[in-house]
Tab-separated table of C-alpha atoms in Angstrom:
chain	number	residue	atom	x	y	z
L	1	MET	CA	-97.543	-10.023	-13.457
L	2	ALA	CA	-95.583	-9.287	-10.292
L	3	VAL	CA	-92.795	-6.722	-10.459
L	4	GLY	CA	-89.403	-8.088	-9.425
L	5	TYR	CA	-86.156	-6.484	-8.340
L	6	ASP	CA	-82.679	-6.346	-9.846
L	7	LYS	CA	-79.489	-4.316	-9.493
L	8	ALA	CA	-79.821	-0.715	-10.681
L	9	TYR	CA	-76.872	-0.825	-13.090
L	10	LYS	CA	-78.213	-3.975	-14.803
L	11	LEU	CA	-81.645	-2.421	-15.348
L	12	LEU	CA	-80.064	0.804	-16.625
L	13	ALA	CA	-77.893	-1.193	-19.043
L	14	ILE	CA	-81.010	-2.850	-20.468
L	15	GLN	CA	-82.940	0.443	-20.729
L	16	GLU	CA	-80.093	2.349	-22.396
L	17	LYS	CA	-78.798	-0.642	-24.421
L	18	ILE	CA	-75.290	-0.193	-23.005
L	19	SER	CA	-72.829	-2.451	-21.207
L	20	ASN	CA	-73.117	-3.150	-17.478
L	21	ALA	CA	-69.757	-1.418	-16.958
L	22	LYS	CA	-70.943	1.748	-18.745
L	23	ALA	CA	-74.191	1.735	-16.753
L	24	LYS	CA	-72.301	1.419	-13.474
L	25	ASP	CA	-69.977	4.274	-14.482
L	26	LEU	CA	-72.951	6.574	-15.240
L	27	ILE	CA	-74.456	5.861	-11.802
L	28	ASP	CA	-71.121	6.286	-10.008
L	29	ARG	CA	-70.667	9.673	-11.689
L	30	GLY	CA	-74.055	10.863	-10.389
L	31	LEU	CA	-75.641	11.175	-13.824
L	32	VAL	CA	-78.648	8.877	-13.258
L	33	LYS	CA	-81.951	9.769	-11.596
L	34	VAL	CA	-85.283	8.104	-10.943
L	35	GLY	CA	-87.890	10.850	-10.863
L	36	ASP	CA	-86.182	13.638	-8.925
L	37	LYS	CA	-83.852	11.381	-6.913
L	38	LYS	CA	-80.279	10.551	-7.836
L	39	VAL	CA	-79.452	6.843	-7.994
L	40	MET	CA	-76.654	6.558	-5.434
L	41	ILE	CA	-75.719	2.852	-5.405
L	42	ALA	CA	-75.152	1.031	-8.693
L	43	ARG	CA	-75.528	-2.384	-7.088
L	44	GLY	CA	-78.622	-1.402	-5.116
L	45	GLU	CA	-81.758	-3.462	-5.742
L	46	ILE	CA	-84.529	-1.588	-7.542
L	47	LYS	CA	-87.859	-2.476	-9.179
L	48	THR	CA	-87.507	-3.953	-12.650
L	49	ASP	CA	-90.097	-1.563	-14.112
L	50	THR	CA	-88.095	1.507	-12.995
L	51	LYS	CA	-87.601	4.229	-15.615
L	52	PHE	CA	-84.280	6.080	-15.425
L	53	SER	CA	-83.285	9.515	-16.706
L	54	VAL	CA	-79.642	9.987	-17.685
L	55	LYS	CA	-77.904	13.371	-17.794
L	56	GLU	CA	-75.546	13.793	-20.714
L	57	LEU	CA	-71.902	14.266	-19.789
L	58	ALA	CA	-70.668	17.630	-21.079
L	59	LYS	CA	-67.375	17.888	-22.959
L	60	THR	CA	-64.252	19.606	-21.645
L	61	LYS	CA	-63.734	22.885	-23.524
L	62	ILE	CA	-60.430	24.665	-24.069
L	63	ILE	CA	-60.662	28.296	-22.910
L	64	PHE	CA	-57.121	29.420	-23.739
L	65	GLU	CA	-53.779	28.034	-24.838
L	66	ASP	CA	-50.329	29.450	-25.563
L	67	ASP	CA	-46.749	28.180	-25.220
L	68	ASN	CA	-46.893	28.255	-21.399
L	69	ILE	CA	-50.426	27.481	-20.282
L	70	LEU	CA	-53.492	25.490	-21.257
L	71	VAL	CA	-56.799	26.372	-19.601
L	72	VAL	CA	-60.012	24.365	-19.819
L	73	ASP	CA	-63.598	24.605	-18.637
L	74	LYS	CA	-64.041	21.336	-16.742
L	75	PRO	CA	-67.588	19.957	-16.750
L	76	ALA	CA	-69.195	18.453	-13.660
L	77	PHE	CA	-69.053	14.665	-13.152
L	78	VAL	CA	-65.487	14.378	-14.488
L	79	THR	CA	-62.448	14.115	-12.202
L	80	ALA	CA	-59.390	16.336	-12.565
L	81	ASP	CA	-57.296	13.256	-13.339
L	82	GLU	CA	-59.649	12.227	-16.154
L	83	VAL	CA	-59.318	15.677	-17.721
L	84	ALA	CA	-55.528	15.499	-17.344
L	85	LYS	CA	-55.427	12.236	-19.322
L	86	SER	CA	-56.827	14.139	-22.305
L	87	PHE	CA	-53.828	16.497	-22.282
L	88	LYS	CA	-50.883	14.158	-21.780
L	89	ASN	CA	-48.152	16.728	-22.446
L	90	ALA	CA	-49.562	19.277	-19.978
L	91	ILE	CA	-48.948	19.466	-16.213
L	92	LEU	CA	-51.977	19.942	-13.944
L	93	LEU	CA	-51.797	23.162	-11.888
L	94	ASN	CA	-55.076	23.139	-9.959
L	95	ARG	CA	-57.715	20.573	-9.101
L	96	LEU	CA	-61.498	20.769	-8.901
L	97	ASP	CA	-63.802	18.247	-7.227
L	98	LYS	CA	-65.612	15.845	-9.539
L	99	GLU	CA	-68.949	17.692	-9.324
L	100	THR	CA	-67.383	21.169	-9.433
L	101	SER	CA	-67.153	22.768	-12.875
L	102	GLY	CA	-65.068	25.595	-14.249
L	103	VAL	CA	-61.514	26.864	-14.731
L	104	MET	CA	-58.728	24.287	-14.608
L	105	MET	CA	-55.158	25.162	-15.609
L	106	PHE	CA	-52.225	23.184	-16.989
L	107	ALA	CA	-48.609	24.224	-17.457
L	108	LYS	CA	-47.130	23.500	-20.892
L	109	ASN	CA	-43.537	23.307	-19.601
L	110	GLU	CA	-41.680	22.760	-16.328
L	111	GLU	CA	-40.331	26.320	-16.149
L	112	PHE	CA	-43.830	27.801	-16.171
L	113	GLN	CA	-45.014	25.100	-13.757
L	114	LYS	CA	-42.407	26.131	-11.173
L	115	LYS	CA	-43.337	29.813	-11.494
L	116	ALA	CA	-47.054	29.015	-11.178
L	117	ILE	CA	-46.552	26.808	-8.109
L	118	LYS	CA	-44.742	29.715	-6.421
L	119	GLU	CA	-47.714	32.010	-7.180
L	120	PHE	CA	-50.116	29.504	-5.610
L	121	ALA	CA	-47.858	29.022	-2.570
L	122	GLN	CA	-47.739	32.772	-1.950
L	123	ASN	CA	-51.525	33.194	-2.411
L	124	ARG	CA	-51.069	35.431	-5.444
L	125	VAL	CA	-53.582	33.548	-7.592
L	126	TYR	CA	-57.082	35.079	-7.646
L	127	LYS	CA	-59.751	32.355	-7.468
L	128	GLU	CA	-63.417	33.313	-7.796
L	129	TYR	CA	-66.288	30.854	-7.577
L	130	VAL	CA	-70.067	31.012	-7.705
L	131	ALA	CA	-72.399	28.784	-5.684
L	132	ILE	CA	-76.060	28.316	-4.805
L	133	VAL	CA	-76.595	27.761	-1.078
L	134	GLU	CA	-79.346	27.163	1.434
L	135	GLY	CA	-79.881	30.287	3.525
L	136	LYS	CA	-80.065	34.025	2.992
L	137	VAL	CA	-76.823	35.879	2.276
L	138	ILE	CA	-77.386	39.630	2.321
L	139	GLU	CA	-73.952	40.924	3.310
L	140	GLU	CA	-70.281	40.076	2.907
L	141	ILE	CA	-69.053	37.225	5.135
L	142	VAL	CA	-65.436	36.313	5.881
L	143	ILE	CA	-64.830	32.722	6.988
L	144	ASP	CA	-61.278	32.448	8.327
L	145	LYS	CA	-61.072	28.963	9.832
L	146	PRO	CA	-58.346	26.301	9.628
L	147	ILE	CA	-59.186	23.122	7.719
L	148	LEU	CA	-57.971	19.619	8.545
L	149	THR	CA	-58.095	16.963	5.823
L	150	THR	CA	-57.925	13.227	6.498
L	151	LYS	CA	-58.045	10.247	4.135
L	152	ASP	CA	-59.965	7.037	4.649
L	153	ARG	CA	-59.339	4.293	2.070
L	154	GLY	CA	-58.101	6.914	-0.367
L	155	VAL	CA	-61.118	9.214	0.048
L	156	ALA	CA	-60.368	12.697	1.380
L	157	LYS	CA	-62.683	14.457	3.815
L	158	SER	CA	-62.141	17.824	5.467
L	159	LYS	CA	-63.461	19.713	8.476
L	160	VAL	CA	-62.906	22.946	10.362
L	161	ASP	CA	-60.359	22.080	13.045
L	162	LYS	CA	-57.930	24.133	15.117
L	163	ASN	CA	-55.172	21.676	14.158
L	164	GLY	CA	-55.773	22.228	10.442
L	165	LYS	CA	-54.104	24.509	7.911
L	166	SER	CA	-55.115	28.159	7.602
L	167	ALA	CA	-57.902	28.852	5.112
L	168	LYS	CA	-59.884	31.967	4.254
L	169	THR	CA	-63.064	32.258	2.183
L	170	THR	CA	-64.846	35.554	1.496
L	171	VAL	CA	-68.536	35.368	0.582
L	172	TYR	CA	-70.352	38.075	-1.421
L	173	PRO	CA	-74.148	38.144	-1.930
L	174	LEU	CA	-75.444	38.084	-5.512
L	175	LEU	CA	-79.113	37.067	-5.372
L	176	VAL	CA	-81.610	35.891	-2.772
L	177	GLU	CA	-84.774	33.969	-3.659
L	178	GLY	CA	-86.782	32.514	-0.774
L	179	ASN	CA	-84.344	30.693	1.467
L	180	LYS	CA	-81.717	30.214	-1.228
L	181	SER	CA	-78.863	32.501	-2.229
L	182	LYS	CA	-76.557	32.794	-5.182
L	183	ILE	CA	-73.137	33.904	-3.944
L	184	LYS	CA	-69.690	34.837	-5.172
L	185	LEU	CA	-66.721	33.369	-3.310
L	186	VAL	CA	-63.068	34.376	-3.318
L	187	ILE	CA	-60.607	32.037	-1.637
L	188	GLU	CA	-57.095	32.457	-0.330
L	189	SER	CA	-55.057	29.258	-0.232
L	190	GLY	CA	-56.998	26.283	-1.573
L	191	ARG	CA	-57.496	23.502	0.946
L	192	THR	CA	-59.267	20.274	-0.002
L	193	HIS	CA	-63.045	20.932	-0.183
L	194	GLN	CA	-62.404	24.366	1.388
L	195	ILE	CA	-65.467	26.181	0.071
L	196	ARG	CA	-67.853	23.308	0.791
L	197	VAL	CA	-66.545	22.895	4.350
L	198	HIS	CA	-66.467	26.622	5.138
L	199	LEU	CA	-69.993	27.239	3.836
L	200	ASN	CA	-71.428	24.297	5.736
L	201	PHE	CA	-69.647	25.525	8.876
L	202	ALA	CA	-71.277	28.941	8.361
L	203	GLY	CA	-74.730	27.344	8.081
L	204	LEU	CA	-74.875	27.898	4.307
L	205	PRO	CA	-74.583	24.392	2.806
L	206	ILE	CA	-74.187	24.220	-0.971
L	207	ILE	CA	-77.243	22.793	-2.707
L	208	GLY	CA	-76.550	19.333	-4.068
L	209	ASP	CA	-73.595	18.650	-1.752
L	210	ALA	CA	-74.374	15.180	-0.379
L	211	ILE	CA	-71.169	15.059	1.713
L	212	TYR	CA	-71.035	18.424	3.493
L	213	GLY	CA	-74.416	19.939	2.696
L	214	ARG	CA	-77.823	18.589	1.752
L	215	VAL	CA	-79.080	16.572	-1.184
L	216	ALA	CA	-81.490	18.603	-3.317
L	217	SER	CA	-84.270	17.023	-5.340
L	218	ASN	CA	-84.088	19.379	-8.310
L	219	VAL	CA	-80.331	19.196	-9.000
L	220	ASN	CA	-77.958	16.269	-9.353
L	221	ARG	CA	-74.626	17.975	-8.697
L	222	VAL	CA	-72.873	20.249	-6.229
L	223	LEU	CA	-73.814	23.783	-7.305
L	224	LEU	CA	-70.260	25.132	-7.176
L	225	HIS	CA	-68.452	26.593	-10.199
L	226	SER	CA	-64.918	27.956	-10.600
L	227	LYS	CA	-65.738	31.088	-12.579
L	228	ILE	CA	-62.640	33.330	-12.750
L	229	THR	CA	-58.953	32.660	-12.147
L	230	LYS	CA	-56.165	35.223	-12.465
L	231	ILE	CA	-52.473	34.291	-12.505
L	232	PHE	CA	-49.610	36.552	-13.613
L	233	ASP	CA	-51.124	38.747	-16.363
L	234	TYR	CA	-53.687	36.154	-17.378
L	235	THR	CA	-57.409	36.246	-16.597
L	236	PHE	CA	-59.538	33.206	-17.400
L	237	GLU	CA	-63.319	32.880	-17.140
L	238	ALA	CA	-65.607	29.874	-17.504
L	239	LYS	CA	-69.254	30.762	-18.096
L	240	GLU	CA	-71.732	29.569	-15.514
L	241	PRO	CA	-73.531	26.321	-16.456
L	242	LYS	CA	-77.293	26.535	-16.914
L	243	GLU	CA	-77.908	25.051	-13.449
L	244	PHE	CA	-76.770	28.351	-11.963
L	245	LYS	CA	-79.423	30.330	-13.856
L	246	VAL	CA	-82.255	28.479	-12.093
L	247	TYR	CA	-82.340	30.912	-9.201
L	248	ASP	CA	-81.551	34.023	-11.224
L	249	PHE	CA	-84.869	35.882	-11.039
L	250	SER	CA	-83.394	39.346	-11.465
């Protein structure tokens, strides 16, 4: 019997016994693979005998909460706005890209929000990330390049541009294995997609970054994690997801 073709989301819905809408959402989030390749287009035609693998969506975990601040560990594949909907009485203080995991903070009242915004504006918030990149990083690197962000049909994209806003990223080596490196990053300011743009500019694209870097066959997300954030007298840490242990051969 000849194998036909149908839209990916319809075939996934049949395989997983879920609605077409749910299947499309899973593909759009980047959670569906065929073999080692991510399914990119939900409406793309694909063979009807295709077998899909679906990554489970992790839950948002609360790291800390008091009368002023709520801090969560955001999983990959969830937008900042989706997380915010789960905490309706809290005010979002910092955003992470959909595929970036880690520390996200909310103010519990307007007074604390105003104080926190001032800390961010004056670059007094310590923001530490970890990433896995293509290339060997064996010494500290400072990337001090302005970033310009534009929007096309509501989608933001950034680039290094002399007409952009000032942005500084400091890179510290952690581990090197072959032509891949695990690195620590500390950023001043926080421009849209700053780390991803700066690293790609430096010839160190983040593994799994389909927009600014290169798609990797063995991961299905951008390997970037917001690990530690310090504001006022608070220090918050989100443990590295298991994807970041892959290259830890120490």
